[in-house]
């Protein structure tokens, strides 16, 4: 796929006409990152927005002892880095490539120009930021009110919503994250993740197929743990 097609597939740009898509493809800078490559660090000054063309990234905050909490895992079609370019404050989190990824970087002034010229991008951006706030509200509820099993289930549901592919009531999450990453999302240990996933497999809620996890009846699982 050429870059124009890739930009067209990004939800916040989906309402733009061919000429506008072409313009973004021209102003966007194509970047490639290796697995575990740092795209930027928390507290750095931010001057650009990034759009994911392929691969996945994790958005993390760390404490002084190097422990990390994963705020979100983003995949193709998602964007990040908008907060600093909108409010002018430093980067709110570190973003790391989870596998080899391809991104398009758009400088702040070009993005502002686009928002002025194409209000539908601003509306789509607000819609996505609202969805992220809803997700964060769900995360706050899960981390503060649920037990470890509930928190692990919540992370699996979140990943299924963000990265899963639906097929006949089942949801397949390809390239299921590492247990340590899951632990950093659920606020628990790697051992608890391993134990809970095996429990879900024994109960028939999950199946494992190589690196993929399958939720056998997504609506039921969601109903039990949301
Ligand atoms: P920025 O602050 O520029 O740099 C870090 C980026 O991580 C931020 O912009 C957002 O794009 C992204 N980010 C921060 N918090 C979240 C979150 N809770 N969910 C998804 N993305 C986030």
JSON list of C-alpha atoms in Angstrom, two decimals, residues 56 152-153 155-161 163-167 169-179 182 193-202 204-218 221:
[
{"chain": "A", "resi": 56, "resn": "UNK", "atom": "CA", "xyz": [1.98, -1.34, 17.95]},
{"chain": "A", "resi": 152, "resn": "UNK", "atom": "CA", "xyz": [-6.78, -8.91, 34.46]},
{"chain": "A", "resi": 153, "resn": "UNK", "atom": "CA", "xyz": [-10.15, -9.54, 32.75]},
{"chain": "A", "resi": 155, "resn": "UNK", "atom": "CA", "xyz": [-7.17, -5.53, 30.54]},
{"chain": "A", "resi": 156, "resn": "UNK", "atom": "CA", "xyz": [-8.06, -8.43, 28.23]},
{"chain": "A", "resi": 157, "resn": "UNK", "atom": "CA", "xyz": [-11.39, -6.75, 27.37]},
{"chain": "A", "resi": 158, "resn": "UNK", "atom": "CA", "xyz": [-9.57, -3.47, 26.70]},
{"chain": "A", "resi": 159, "resn": "UNK", "atom": "CA", "xyz": [-7.05, -5.17, 24.39]},
{"chain": "A", "resi": 160, "resn": "UNK", "atom": "CA", "xyz": [-9.87, -6.97, 22.58]},
{"chain": "A", "resi": 161, "resn": "UNK", "atom": "CA", "xyz": [-11.68, -3.65, 22.02]},
{"chain": "A", "resi": 163, "resn": "UNK", "atom": "CA", "xyz": [-6.68, -4.63, 18.86]},
{"chain": "A", "resi": 164, "resn": "UNK", "atom": "CA", "xyz": [-8.99, -7.63, 18.52]},
{"chain": "A", "resi": 165, "resn": "UNK", "atom": "CA", "xyz": [-10.57, -9.06, 15.39]},
{"chain": "A", "resi": 166, "resn": "UNK", "atom": "CA", "xyz": [-14.17, -10.31, 15.70]},
{"chain": "A", "resi": 167, "resn": "UNK", "atom": "CA", "xyz": [-15.16, -13.60, 14.12]},
{"chain": "A", "resi": 169, "resn": "UNK", "atom": "CA", "xyz": [-18.79, -13.99, 18.42]},
{"chain": "A", "resi": 170, "resn": "UNK", "atom": "CA", "xyz": [-15.16, -14.79, 19.19]},
{"chain": "A", "resi": 171, "resn": "UNK", "atom": "CA", "xyz": [-12.50, -12.13, 19.47]},
{"chain": "A", "resi": 172, "resn": "UNK", "atom": "CA", "xyz": [-8.95, -12.93, 18.45]},
{"chain": "A", "resi": 173, "resn": "UNK", "atom": "CA", "xyz": [-6.15, -10.79, 19.83]},
{"chain": "A", "resi": 174, "resn": "UNK", "atom": "CA", "xyz": [-3.15, -11.52, 17.60]},
{"chain": "A", "resi": 175, "resn": "UNK", "atom": "CA", "xyz": [0.29, -10.89, 19.14]},
{"chain": "A", "resi": 176, "resn": "UNK", "atom": "CA", "xyz": [-1.06, -10.91, 22.68]},
{"chain": "A", "resi": 177, "resn": "UNK", "atom": "CA", "xyz": [1.27, -8.74, 24.82]},
{"chain": "A", "resi": 178, "resn": "UNK", "atom": "CA", "xyz": [3.95, -10.22, 27.08]},
{"chain": "A", "resi": 179, "resn": "UNK", "atom": "CA", "xyz": [2.92, -11.20, 30.60]},
{"chain": "A", "resi": 182, "resn": "UNK", "atom": "CA", "xyz": [-0.07, -7.24, 30.96]},
{"chain": "A", "resi": 193, "resn": "UNK", "atom": "CA", "xyz": [-1.29, -12.78, 35.12]},
{"chain": "A", "resi": 194, "resn": "UNK", "atom": "CA", "xyz": [-0.07, -16.29, 34.33]},
{"chain": "A", "resi": 195, "resn": "UNK", "atom": "CA", "xyz": [-2.32, -17.89, 36.97]},
{"chain": "A", "resi": 196, "resn": "UNK", "atom": "CA", "xyz": [-5.41, -15.92, 35.95]},
{"chain": "A", "resi": 197, "resn": "UNK", "atom": "CA", "xyz": [-4.99, -16.57, 32.22]},
{"chain": "A", "resi": 198, "resn": "UNK", "atom": "CA", "xyz": [-4.66, -20.29, 32.92]},
{"chain": "A", "resi": 199, "resn": "UNK", "atom": "CA", "xyz": [-7.79, -20.13, 35.05]},
{"chain": "A", "resi": 200, "resn": "UNK", "atom": "CA", "xyz": [-9.69, -18.40, 32.19]},
{"chain": "A", "resi": 201, "resn": "UNK", "atom": "CA", "xyz": [-8.43, -21.10, 29.79]},
{"chain": "A", "resi": 202, "resn": "UNK", "atom": "CA", "xyz": [-9.56, -23.87, 32.17]},
{"chain": "A", "resi": 204, "resn": "UNK", "atom": "CA", "xyz": [-13.31, -22.10, 28.68]},
{"chain": "A", "resi": 205, "resn": "UNK", "atom": "CA", "xyz": [-13.33, -18.28, 28.44]},
{"chain": "A", "resi": 206, "resn": "UNK", "atom": "CA", "xyz": [-9.99, -18.11, 26.62]},
{"chain": "A", "resi": 207, "resn": "UNK", "atom": "CA", "xyz": [-8.01, -20.24, 24.18]},
{"chain": "A", "resi": 208, "resn": "UNK", "atom": "CA", "xyz": [-4.36, -19.82, 23.32]},
{"chain": "A", "resi": 209, "resn": "UNK", "atom": "CA", "xyz": [-3.06, -20.29, 19.79]},
{"chain": "A", "resi": 210, "resn": "UNK", "atom": "CA", "xyz": [0.65, -19.47, 19.53]},
{"chain": "A", "resi": 211, "resn": "UNK", "atom": "CA", "xyz": [0.97, -15.76, 20.27]},
{"chain": "A", "resi": 212, "resn": "UNK", "atom": "CA", "xyz": [-2.76, -15.17, 19.85]},
{"chain": "A", "resi": 213, "resn": "UNK", "atom": "CA", "xyz": [-5.45, -15.26, 22.52]},
{"chain": "A", "resi": 214, "resn": "UNK", "atom": "CA", "xyz": [-9.04, -16.04, 21.61]},
{"chain": "A", "resi": 215, "resn": "UNK", "atom": "CA", "xyz": [-11.96, -14.95, 23.76]},
{"chain": "A", "resi": 216, "resn": "UNK", "atom": "CA", "xyz": [-14.46, -17.70, 23.04]},
{"chain": "A", "resi": 217, "resn": "UNK", "atom": "CA", "xyz": [-17.62, -15.70, 23.81]},
{"chain": "A", "resi": 218, "resn": "UNK", "atom": "CA", "xyz": [-16.73, -12.03, 24.01]},
{"chain": "A", "resi": 221, "resn": "UNK", "atom": "CA", "xyz": [-16.90, -12.50, 29.07]}
]
